[in-house]
XYZ file of C-alpha atoms in Angstrom:
744
model
C 232.768 134.469 105.330
C 231.857 135.531 101.834
C 229.741 132.425 101.334
C 227.937 133.149 104.576
C 227.327 136.735 103.467
C 226.194 135.468 100.067
C 223.746 133.100 101.734
C 222.384 135.911 103.851
C 221.955 138.091 100.777
C 220.202 135.270 98.915
C 217.870 134.663 101.832
C 217.289 138.381 102.150
C 216.392 138.710 98.479
C 214.202 135.627 98.681
C 212.384 137.005 101.677
C 212.055 140.365 99.964
C 210.676 138.727 96.832
C 208.369 136.680 98.996
C 207.083 139.775 100.746
C 206.612 141.429 97.394
C 204.893 138.453 95.767
C 202.175 137.952 98.352
C 200.483 141.351 97.968
C 200.559 140.874 94.200
C 198.483 137.766 94.703
C 196.198 139.037 97.435
C 195.359 142.416 95.976
C 193.708 141.038 92.833
C 190.149 140.713 94.165
C 188.678 140.577 97.646
C 186.236 137.814 96.755
C 189.087 135.381 95.975
C 190.746 135.759 99.367
C 190.628 132.058 100.209
C 192.099 131.043 96.871
C 194.749 133.727 97.225
C 195.801 132.380 100.619
C 196.075 128.844 99.265
C 198.059 130.053 96.267
C 200.400 132.049 98.501
C 201.051 128.954 100.618
C 201.810 126.902 97.511
C 204.242 129.557 96.260
C 205.933 129.704 99.672
C 206.359 125.921 99.690
C 207.749 126.070 96.139
C 210.240 128.714 97.205
C 211.466 126.534 100.037
C 211.944 123.663 97.610
C 213.786 125.892 95.113
C 216.005 127.248 97.876
C 217.183 123.754 98.782
C 218.105 122.850 95.177
C 221.807 122.658 94.331
C 221.581 124.813 91.218
C 222.968 128.168 90.118
C 221.287 131.346 91.298
C 220.098 132.329 87.813
C 218.362 128.977 87.417
C 216.664 129.373 90.790
C 215.487 132.864 89.851
C 214.071 131.598 86.573
C 212.245 128.782 88.370
C 210.875 131.261 90.910
C 209.573 133.576 88.146
C 207.859 130.658 86.421
C 206.313 129.531 89.701
C 204.922 132.969 90.506
C 203.799 133.603 86.935
C 201.991 130.269 86.706
C 200.131 130.865 89.962
C 199.236 134.441 89.119
C 198.080 133.506 85.620
C 195.667 130.801 86.819
C 194.443 132.835 89.749
C 194.024 135.956 87.652
C 191.890 134.054 85.127
C 189.646 132.725 87.870
C 189.282 136.148 89.459
C 188.558 137.687 86.065
C 185.781 135.163 85.433
C 184.366 135.737 88.906
C 184.432 139.487 88.326
C 182.624 139.124 85.003
C 180.018 136.803 86.483
C 179.426 139.167 89.390
C 179.116 142.101 87.003
C 176.617 140.240 84.822
C 174.522 139.327 87.873
C 174.518 142.949 89.015
C 173.431 144.104 85.558
C 170.636 141.524 85.487
C 169.459 142.486 88.964
C 169.477 146.175 87.992
C 167.473 145.398 84.863
C 164.909 143.389 86.821
C 164.762 146.114 89.476
C 163.813 148.654 86.818
C 161.012 146.329 85.685
C 159.720 145.874 89.238
C 156.010 146.551 89.598
C 155.172 149.749 91.515
C 158.845 150.502 92.156
C 158.552 154.294 92.223
C 155.460 154.425 94.486
C 157.167 152.039 96.891
C 160.175 154.354 97.236
C 157.920 157.339 97.858
C 155.993 155.487 100.558
C 159.184 154.270 102.237
C 160.742 157.722 102.316
C 157.714 159.460 103.815
C 156.126 156.833 106.060
C 158.888 154.306 106.772
C 159.325 150.605 106.164
C 156.411 149.551 108.368
C 153.723 150.959 106.081
C 155.832 149.977 103.090
C 155.551 146.351 104.208
C 151.755 146.576 103.816
C 152.048 147.654 100.180
C 154.707 145.006 99.539
C 152.323 142.471 101.016
C 149.591 143.686 98.666
C 151.938 143.368 95.678
C 152.840 139.827 96.720
C 149.149 138.904 96.876
C 148.653 140.415 93.428
C 151.233 138.058 91.926
C 149.797 135.120 93.878
C 146.304 135.741 92.501
C 147.767 136.179 89.042
C 149.396 132.739 89.280
C 146.112 131.214 90.482
C 144.234 132.863 87.615
C 146.710 131.523 85.044
C 146.305 127.995 86.419
C 142.513 128.145 86.272
C 142.568 129.760 82.831
C 144.980 127.307 81.203
C 143.628 124.047 82.604
C 139.913 124.755 83.144
C 138.613 127.773 81.239
C 140.631 127.297 78.036
C 139.622 123.623 77.556
C 136.009 124.575 78.274
C 136.211 127.249 75.576
C 137.826 124.915 73.054
C 135.591 121.890 73.516
C 131.963 122.082 72.439
C 129.470 122.106 75.276
C 127.250 119.000 75.232
C 124.208 118.992 77.490
C 123.478 115.637 79.079
C 126.900 114.017 78.619
C 128.204 111.979 81.556
C 131.406 110.073 82.129
C 130.517 107.474 84.706
C 128.443 104.348 84.259
C 126.937 104.137 87.728
C 123.286 104.380 88.638
C 123.313 108.111 89.188
C 123.726 108.896 85.487
C 120.024 108.932 84.660
C 119.235 111.246 87.555
C 122.126 113.519 86.567
C 120.802 113.876 83.032
C 117.256 114.432 84.266
C 118.308 117.042 86.837
C 120.419 118.845 84.273
C 117.443 119.175 81.947
C 115.368 120.612 84.797
C 118.112 123.026 85.941
C 117.418 126.352 84.230
C 119.785 129.031 85.553
C 117.831 131.830 83.889
C 115.001 132.352 81.440
C 116.271 133.968 78.274
C 112.871 135.390 77.404
C 112.931 137.578 80.510
C 116.193 139.288 79.555
C 115.739 140.806 76.154
C 118.381 143.505 75.530
C 115.948 146.374 75.883
C 116.118 149.563 77.889
C 113.472 148.288 80.328
C 115.660 145.498 81.684
C 118.940 147.325 82.364
C 118.161 147.230 86.077
C 117.741 143.456 85.820
C 121.210 143.155 84.326
C 122.664 145.278 87.136
C 120.944 143.152 89.783
C 122.226 139.981 88.105
C 125.797 141.314 88.076
C 125.600 142.208 91.760
C 124.010 138.896 92.787
C 125.875 136.593 90.426
C 122.557 135.156 89.280
C 120.464 135.380 86.124
C 122.689 136.003 83.133
C 125.789 135.611 85.332
C 124.919 132.154 86.633
C 125.291 130.276 83.347
C 128.746 131.659 82.501
C 132.318 130.456 82.895
C 132.506 132.380 86.160
C 130.763 129.674 88.198
C 131.178 125.965 88.779
C 127.802 124.946 87.328
C 128.738 125.909 83.771
C 131.471 123.278 83.362
C 130.713 119.801 82.024
C 131.598 116.317 83.189
C 133.003 115.105 79.875
C 136.205 113.408 78.795
C 137.271 114.925 75.483
C 139.211 112.853 72.976
C 142.039 114.979 71.620
C 144.036 112.681 69.330
C 144.497 108.995 68.592
C 147.943 107.875 67.426
C 149.222 104.303 66.965
C 146.745 102.784 69.354
C 147.125 105.495 72.018
C 144.187 107.782 72.686
C 144.975 111.196 74.166
C 142.053 112.512 76.176
C 141.389 115.481 78.429
C 139.461 114.606 81.565
C 137.860 117.902 82.564
C 136.571 116.726 85.995
C 140.021 115.398 86.908
C 141.679 118.574 85.612
C 139.247 120.677 87.646
C 140.075 118.832 90.866
C 143.849 118.646 90.343
C 144.100 122.303 89.320
C 142.202 123.351 92.434
C 144.506 121.292 94.633
C 147.509 122.723 92.770
C 146.682 126.347 93.497
C 146.339 125.515 97.189
C 149.716 123.747 97.142
C 151.453 126.573 95.259
C 150.007 129.132 97.660
C 151.309 127.136 100.620
C 154.811 126.836 99.142
C 155.018 130.546 98.344
C 153.763 131.518 101.798
C 156.249 129.266 103.587
C 159.088 130.581 101.430
C 158.159 134.204 102.048
C 157.684 133.568 105.769
C 161.155 132.023 105.977
C 162.692 135.086 104.327
C 160.844 137.439 106.647
C 161.845 135.387 109.681
C 165.469 135.506 108.590
C 165.304 139.298 108.267
C 163.704 139.647 111.690
C 166.373 137.421 113.255
C 169.124 139.473 111.632
C 167.568 142.710 112.882
C 167.211 141.298 116.405
C 170.822 140.081 116.391
C 171.965 143.530 115.280
C 170.147 145.469 117.983
C 173.286 146.232 120.029
C 174.908 148.105 117.152
C 171.792 149.473 115.480
C 172.545 153.138 116.127
C 176.129 152.891 114.880
C 175.075 150.984 111.784
C 172.334 153.455 110.900
C 174.361 156.607 111.603
C 177.733 155.582 110.153
C 176.803 152.882 107.621
C 173.179 153.584 106.759
C 173.729 156.034 103.921
C 173.778 154.914 100.290
C 176.618 156.791 98.582
C 175.342 155.784 95.145
C 172.460 158.255 95.501
C 172.926 161.207 93.155
C 169.378 162.564 93.060
C 167.979 165.138 95.475
C 164.566 163.492 95.750
C 166.130 160.092 96.419
C 168.371 161.672 99.054
C 165.357 163.200 100.801
C 163.622 159.824 100.798
C 166.713 158.175 102.277
C 166.922 160.875 104.958
C 163.312 160.231 105.893
C 163.848 156.476 106.015
C 166.853 156.720 108.361
C 165.081 159.264 110.565
C 162.020 157.014 110.850
C 164.155 153.984 111.768
C 165.944 155.959 114.477
C 162.578 157.083 115.865
C 161.486 153.451 115.941
C 164.579 152.388 117.892
C 164.236 155.224 120.394
C 160.536 154.489 120.905
C 161.321 150.832 121.616
C 163.943 151.808 124.170
C 161.512 154.190 125.868
C 158.849 151.487 126.150
C 161.333 148.950 127.524
C 162.439 151.416 130.191
C 158.817 152.127 131.078
C 158.042 148.414 131.413
C 161.105 147.852 133.588
C 159.950 150.532 136.074
C 156.516 149.005 136.729
C 155.760 148.153 140.334
C 153.953 145.064 141.561
C 150.687 146.940 142.060
C 150.826 148.407 138.573
C 151.421 144.959 137.057
C 148.498 143.448 138.986
C 146.178 146.253 137.876
C 147.369 145.954 134.272
C 146.828 142.167 134.144
C 143.321 142.613 135.558
C 142.483 145.132 132.844
C 143.800 142.799 130.155
C 141.717 139.911 131.499
C 138.512 141.980 131.426
C 139.277 143.240 127.921
C 139.809 139.699 126.606
C 136.497 138.538 128.111
C 134.756 141.446 126.401
C 136.450 140.581 123.097
C 135.213 136.969 123.297
C 131.679 138.219 123.967
C 131.838 140.449 120.879
C 133.046 137.548 118.716
C 130.222 135.322 119.963
C 127.589 137.972 119.294
C 128.963 138.542 115.797
C 128.771 134.837 114.982
C 125.142 134.689 116.123
C 124.227 137.684 113.932
C 125.782 136.086 110.857
C 123.987 132.783 111.477
C 120.649 134.535 111.922
C 121.153 136.680 108.785
C 122.076 133.662 106.622
C 119.095 131.612 107.824
C 116.713 134.532 107.388
C 117.905 135.247 103.829
C 117.503 131.628 102.721
C 114.042 131.226 104.272
C 112.838 134.560 102.859
C 114.042 133.700 99.347
C 112.346 130.296 99.529
C 109.058 131.915 100.564
C 108.968 135.243 98.720
C 111.860 135.173 96.257
C 109.941 133.528 93.428
C 106.813 135.659 93.837
C 106.030 137.942 90.912
C 105.065 140.939 93.043
C 108.289 140.952 95.088
C 110.174 144.232 94.849
C 113.520 143.826 93.060
C 115.408 146.119 95.435
C 113.996 144.344 98.487
C 114.995 141.000 97.012
C 118.513 142.305 96.356
C 118.732 143.679 99.898
C 117.623 140.404 101.481
C 119.997 138.435 99.263
C 122.863 140.608 100.465
C 121.857 140.354 104.138
C 124.689 137.919 105.110
C 127.236 139.956 103.148
C 126.045 143.228 104.674
C 126.139 141.724 108.167
C 129.702 140.460 107.742
C 130.854 143.733 106.172
C 129.231 145.787 108.925
C 130.899 143.714 111.626
C 134.234 144.013 109.824
C 133.898 147.801 109.820
C 132.602 148.406 113.358
C 134.225 145.734 115.527
C 137.884 146.521 114.574
C 137.310 150.101 115.736
C 136.162 148.747 119.108
C 139.192 146.450 119.265
C 141.503 149.360 118.459
C 140.066 151.368 121.351
C 140.220 148.423 123.752
C 143.856 147.594 123.041
C 144.827 151.095 124.179
C 143.883 150.170 127.764
C 146.226 147.160 127.785
C 149.461 149.193 127.501
C 151.307 147.027 124.979
C 154.278 148.054 122.869
C 153.402 149.455 119.401
C 154.590 146.301 117.666
C 152.709 143.927 119.979
C 149.677 146.219 119.941
C 149.466 145.818 116.170
C 149.885 142.064 116.458
C 147.194 141.764 119.142
C 144.740 143.875 117.134
C 145.510 141.820 114.036
C 144.992 138.580 115.938
C 141.622 139.613 117.330
C 140.389 141.077 114.075
C 141.470 138.062 112.058
C 139.527 135.839 114.449
C 136.510 138.062 113.828
C 136.815 137.880 110.062
C 137.631 134.195 109.905
C 134.875 133.423 112.386
C 132.472 135.398 110.188
C 133.387 133.391 107.102
C 133.376 130.133 109.088
C 129.904 130.888 110.478
C 128.576 131.613 106.994
C 130.085 128.407 105.607
C 128.765 126.420 108.564
C 125.279 127.787 107.931
C 125.548 126.842 104.259
C 126.768 123.381 105.232
C 123.653 122.728 107.310
C 121.574 123.699 104.274
C 123.343 121.643 101.593
C 124.848 118.607 103.371
C 122.483 115.632 103.083
C 123.258 111.937 103.340
C 120.771 110.982 100.579
C 118.581 112.534 97.954
C 114.818 112.059 98.065
C 112.844 110.571 95.212
C 110.540 112.279 92.786
C 110.747 115.886 91.708
C 112.739 116.859 94.818
C 115.591 114.548 93.801
C 117.394 117.426 92.116
C 117.146 119.671 95.167
C 119.537 119.851 98.097
C 117.971 118.924 101.448
C 114.493 119.871 100.156
C 115.738 123.460 99.728
C 115.327 125.364 96.461
C 119.035 124.962 95.644
C 119.613 122.747 92.615
C 123.352 123.523 92.247
C 124.844 124.063 95.679
C 128.393 124.578 94.340
C 127.244 127.536 92.266
C 125.245 128.782 95.258
C 128.382 128.795 97.446
C 130.321 130.470 94.636
C 127.642 133.165 94.424
C 127.930 133.833 98.160
C 131.714 134.234 97.866
C 131.254 136.398 94.777
C 128.822 138.674 96.625
C 131.229 138.998 99.546
C 134.045 139.994 97.174
C 131.857 142.565 95.401
C 130.561 143.966 98.689
C 134.087 144.207 100.123
C 135.237 146.080 97.020
C 132.307 148.517 97.061
C 132.590 149.230 100.784
C 136.373 149.677 100.664
C 136.136 152.072 97.732
C 133.298 154.042 99.335
C 135.123 154.403 102.659
C 138.269 155.652 100.930
C 136.527 158.150 98.665
C 133.653 159.340 100.843
C 135.105 159.118 104.357
C 138.882 159.561 104.290
C 139.088 162.370 101.723
C 136.218 164.425 103.238
C 137.742 163.964 106.682
C 141.049 165.414 105.512
C 139.253 168.329 103.838
C 137.173 169.116 106.931
C 140.128 168.919 109.331
C 142.273 171.098 107.045
C 139.508 173.656 106.493
C 138.416 173.933 110.120
C 141.756 173.194 111.721
C 141.326 175.168 114.927
C 137.853 173.800 115.684
C 137.967 170.147 114.645
C 141.614 169.144 114.879
C 141.360 168.134 118.532
C 137.977 166.423 118.044
C 138.510 164.574 114.757
C 142.263 164.800 114.309
C 144.438 163.910 111.363
C 144.101 160.293 110.347
C 146.923 157.793 110.489
C 147.272 154.759 108.271
C 145.804 151.909 110.324
C 147.952 148.913 109.456
C 145.885 146.271 111.344
C 142.658 147.260 109.592
C 144.204 147.462 106.125
C 146.124 144.212 106.495
C 142.993 142.410 107.621
C 141.126 143.832 104.634
C 143.451 142.202 102.129
C 143.772 138.980 104.173
C 139.983 138.757 104.276
C 139.829 139.399 100.531
C 142.411 136.676 99.898
C 140.450 134.244 102.081
C 137.358 134.815 99.958
C 139.458 134.337 96.830
C 140.889 131.002 97.998
C 137.509 129.568 98.986
C 135.598 131.054 96.075
C 138.035 129.968 93.364
C 136.986 126.327 93.715
C 133.305 127.226 93.223
C 133.892 130.189 90.887
C 137.043 129.480 88.813
C 137.296 132.990 87.353
C 137.106 134.751 90.719
C 140.945 135.264 90.833
C 140.642 137.594 87.832
C 138.240 139.777 89.828
C 140.639 139.658 92.793
C 143.559 140.778 90.596
C 141.600 143.778 89.304
C 140.411 144.563 92.813
C 143.974 144.464 94.212
C 145.275 146.837 91.520
C 142.485 149.353 92.150
C 142.918 149.118 95.915
C 146.673 149.709 95.657
C 146.262 153.041 93.902
C 143.343 154.061 96.116
C 145.261 153.271 99.309
C 148.410 154.933 98.023
C 146.491 158.075 97.037
C 144.735 158.214 100.398
C 148.003 157.614 102.252
C 149.863 160.414 100.483
C 147.076 163.004 100.688
C 145.111 162.157 103.828
C 147.412 160.458 106.342
C 150.256 161.609 108.545
C 153.188 159.436 109.693
C 152.283 157.190 112.572
C 153.038 158.367 116.098
C 153.735 154.732 117.051
C 156.588 153.534 114.865
C 157.109 149.834 114.325
C 159.464 147.571 112.431
C 158.782 146.148 109.002
C 160.656 142.841 109.250
C 158.652 141.426 112.147
C 155.423 142.898 110.781
C 155.996 141.201 107.428
C 156.509 137.851 109.133
C 153.375 138.317 111.205
C 151.398 139.221 108.077
C 152.373 135.886 106.568
C 151.439 134.042 109.758
C 147.976 135.633 109.674
C 147.639 134.718 106.003
C 148.705 131.151 106.763
C 146.023 130.865 109.456
C 143.367 132.014 107.001
C 144.748 129.578 104.427
C 144.263 126.673 106.831
C 140.668 127.791 107.356
C 140.112 127.805 103.590
C 141.305 124.208 103.227
C 138.652 122.847 105.616
C 135.442 123.777 103.724
C 136.921 122.978 100.324
C 138.212 119.633 101.604
C 134.800 118.765 103.081
C 133.151 119.649 99.778
C 135.565 117.380 97.894
C 135.463 114.240 100.044
C 132.164 114.324 101.939
C 129.272 116.282 100.389
C 127.345 114.807 97.470
C 127.898 116.793 94.262
C 124.870 118.414 92.679
C 123.045 116.230 90.172
C 122.097 119.173 87.979
C 125.425 120.874 87.252
C 129.181 120.761 87.381
C 131.940 118.350 86.361
C 131.125 115.876 89.175
C 127.341 115.611 88.713
C 127.414 111.840 88.087
C 129.649 110.935 91.050
C 128.958 110.240 94.699
C 131.846 112.478 95.797
C 134.196 114.766 93.917
C 137.206 112.706 94.960
C 135.703 109.651 93.269
C 137.063 110.881 89.938
C 140.571 110.230 91.284
C 139.777 106.639 92.276
C 138.140 106.010 88.900
C 141.202 107.350 87.092
C 143.592 105.248 89.175
C 141.447 102.157 88.558
C 142.169 102.514 84.834
C 145.943 102.488 85.305
C 148.151 99.385 84.818
C 148.173 96.996 87.756
C 151.780 97.667 88.806
C 151.396 101.444 88.773
C 148.081 101.199 90.600
C 149.576 98.981 93.317
C 152.514 101.362 93.787
C 150.163 104.325 94.097
C 147.954 102.543 96.620
C 151.039 101.527 98.612
C 152.173 105.159 98.780
C 148.817 105.997 100.316
C 148.753 103.109 102.788
C 149.729 103.135 106.455
C 152.707 100.879 105.734
C 154.357 103.736 103.859
C 152.954 106.796 105.608
C 153.840 105.774 109.183
C 157.581 105.186 108.471
C 157.658 108.327 106.322
C 156.205 110.415 109.154
C 158.678 108.900 111.626
C 161.604 109.669 109.323
C 160.400 113.239 108.873
C 160.087 113.647 112.645
C 163.642 112.365 113.125
C 164.944 114.736 110.460
C 163.070 117.593 112.085
C 164.594 116.749 115.466
C 168.065 116.481 113.920
C 167.892 119.876 112.231
C 166.423 121.395 115.369
C 169.326 120.064 117.437
C 171.749 121.267 114.771
C 170.229 124.740 114.898
C 170.526 124.862 118.695
C 174.162 123.747 118.474
C 174.923 126.433 115.901
C 173.352 129.099 118.109
C 175.483 127.980 121.037
C 178.591 128.016 118.865
C 177.791 131.536 117.674
C 177.416 132.668 121.289
C 180.746 131.046 122.207
C 182.511 132.685 119.259
C 181.090 136.082 120.220
C 182.406 135.646 123.751
C 185.793 134.634 122.369
C 185.940 137.741 120.198
C 185.144 139.925 123.197
C 187.806 138.185 125.301
C 190.373 138.463 122.521
C 189.704 142.182 122.280
C 190.174 142.573 126.022
C 193.367 140.464 125.946
C 194.760 142.530 123.101
C 194.034 145.755 124.943
C 195.651 144.401 128.122
C 198.774 143.218 126.279
C 199.166 146.564 124.526
C 198.954 148.332 127.868
C 201.646 146.039 129.266
C 203.878 146.653 126.241
C 203.521 150.408 126.658
C 204.305 150.131 130.362
C 207.433 148.042 129.736
C 208.627 150.438 127.041
C 208.015 153.407 129.297
C 205.487 154.925 126.911
C 201.734 155.370 126.926
C 198.945 154.452 124.590
C 199.298 156.624 121.433
C 195.579 157.376 121.381
C 195.562 158.343 125.035
C 198.786 160.318 124.558
C 197.176 162.296 121.740
C 194.135 162.963 123.900
C 196.319 164.131 126.808
C 198.381 166.332 124.490
C 195.260 167.918 122.992
C 193.870 168.533 126.471
C 197.156 170.145 127.575
C 197.181 172.348 124.469
C 193.639 173.518 125.187
C 194.577 174.351 128.772
C 197.643 176.262 127.596
C 195.581 178.224 125.084
C 192.988 179.023 127.738
C 195.736 180.203 130.109
C 197.238 182.528 127.490
C 193.837 184.036 126.745
C 192.979 184.576 130.428
C 191.134 187.863 131.267
C 192.946 190.892 132.639
C 192.254 190.212 136.266
C 194.369 187.003 136.261
C 197.924 186.157 135.415
C 199.035 183.075 133.515
C 200.113 181.260 136.642
C 196.956 181.614 138.692
C 193.940 179.705 137.408
C 190.573 181.443 137.068
C 188.162 181.070 139.929
C 186.168 177.820 140.050
C 182.642 178.121 138.739
C 180.022 176.429 140.910
C 178.354 173.347 139.495
C 174.980 175.077 139.552
C 176.349 177.728 137.218
C 177.474 175.071 134.740
C 174.068 173.423 134.995
C 172.382 176.725 134.233
C 174.705 177.314 131.305
C 174.101 173.873 129.865
C 170.358 174.255 130.199
C 170.370 177.588 128.384
C 168.625 177.445 124.983
C 171.628 178.877 123.169
C 174.229 176.612 124.726
C 176.390 174.396 122.566
C 175.312 171.199 124.297
C 171.702 171.803 123.318
C 172.665 171.604 119.644
C 174.083 168.131 120.123
């Protein structure tokens, strides 16, 4: 009997120690929960083994203390290291956050105008860093070697038959006449015109393609090895590298934005609860930061409510309304296509007219300088004018199509990006017809391109891109300073008279996004023909950021059509990716198809720019050359493409399976919640009790009724209830402005 009682007491103490040991292990750190569970299982198994040992109780207790101490010591060390590592990462992230570019302006914009407009400025900051990376590549591998090595006129690298013509054309190619540009007061206007056109003193600088040589510089010779720097090869590989880096960064950013949009769409059922009960940041201890956070949450709630209103409106459409709406959308799209076609024709006509006029009157001595500048800028002015006028028409047309605010922005962006890309494509196509020739003619015209007065077509294309960038900068600055600010002043000064006619301006995200996408398109194309153009784009982006931020804060009001930032950010990247694909086509054609100019550039002695790659590979060892050629053959590419397609199909199937599993697990969680609720109800019924929550609610309701009965007016006793108020009276009371329900 006593032994049985002793065994029960031992088991009781063991169980009590077990119950006490587990929290000691689990309460160390939440992030080590899995390790804590495994350690607790190991300790429980050790206890079972110790319990079965035929040893005295003191020995068992000592073994149990050692077991628990050993587990806690190892686990505590791991948790301590994890805590330190997490703390160090948080400190590093806080330090980098303080060094973040434009951090304070971003918070101000987010608090006042929401995350949708913030995404535009984040997009601009991302493009700033992208252009900075491109500039560093071009500076380190093209400009810096050109500055270090001495320029040698007439030096060629190839030994083919085009060398003599390249040297001869280079001697004839005179970008500008130094005698005409003495640094006197009389020629300041000439300098200004040259800066605006990219010609004259600007043409023979490091800014444009024609300045760079086609030389291979010997750097050092050591123990039979000669280290050389092939500038033409470096020029081509660096240009391909900035395209590749841009593609990688865009895909990476698009994937992050897509992940955020998927998370936000998955969370739509609990969005109000999450924003109201879990949206506040309790680390905020500044009044201004708290106001910004209030504004952000309020704007997000407005966005959600606006989306729900639009969905309800779309669900109530009748068949006749849908038919009428689809007819309107069809007519609008036909009109949009007609506008795009007319814009392309205008750009083609302006480009052809400018080239023919310059060939006929540009070299005449009596030609007015301003007229020459105006005609030279005719294609740029045409494109800029279309980019300013046509988006306004598109913005008015999309209002008749009755889309949601988010899709309305996407549709306007899509149409406007087609306009801008079609404008650039038309200009490049016109230039292609002027510079693409299968052969060069003999005699003095051998140095020309297609019998046109263009002796360095790469520099000519770079000048066109340069003029478009300068014109875009001047027009954008002028519109911000001389249109948006005066409009705000006029509307504020004559509020009663002009507010309904002009109205306060909102920040037009489609127009502003297309402005920077268009600017980035010019930068991508122009960098190959003007290597220092990214530096101009970096300066332009910085100036535009502060101009747009100043105009937003002083001139604009929050948008009446809220929209989400996550999906907008993803769509911005998609638009940028489309423009990137357009940029690859003309640059690729210039590399592999068009004859390089004989008078200028690193590839003047070659038949195509890509020929420098084949010449370099031909000088490699035989084994390396054969391996490289095999990697580019169909025998390698076809199996590689098939393997990539199979991998793509596999990961696609895996993604679909994971989505189905997530849906199944969600259904299981819902069913488990219902089962738990049902079982609790059954337990309460069997015990003769009720649900504690419902019991509390019933008790509170009974207490309120009892209090109301005690405080009944003098015409009624406690046992007779007050007369029933008609439902219309309650409706009138609830609709009263001072009622309690109105406050909620």
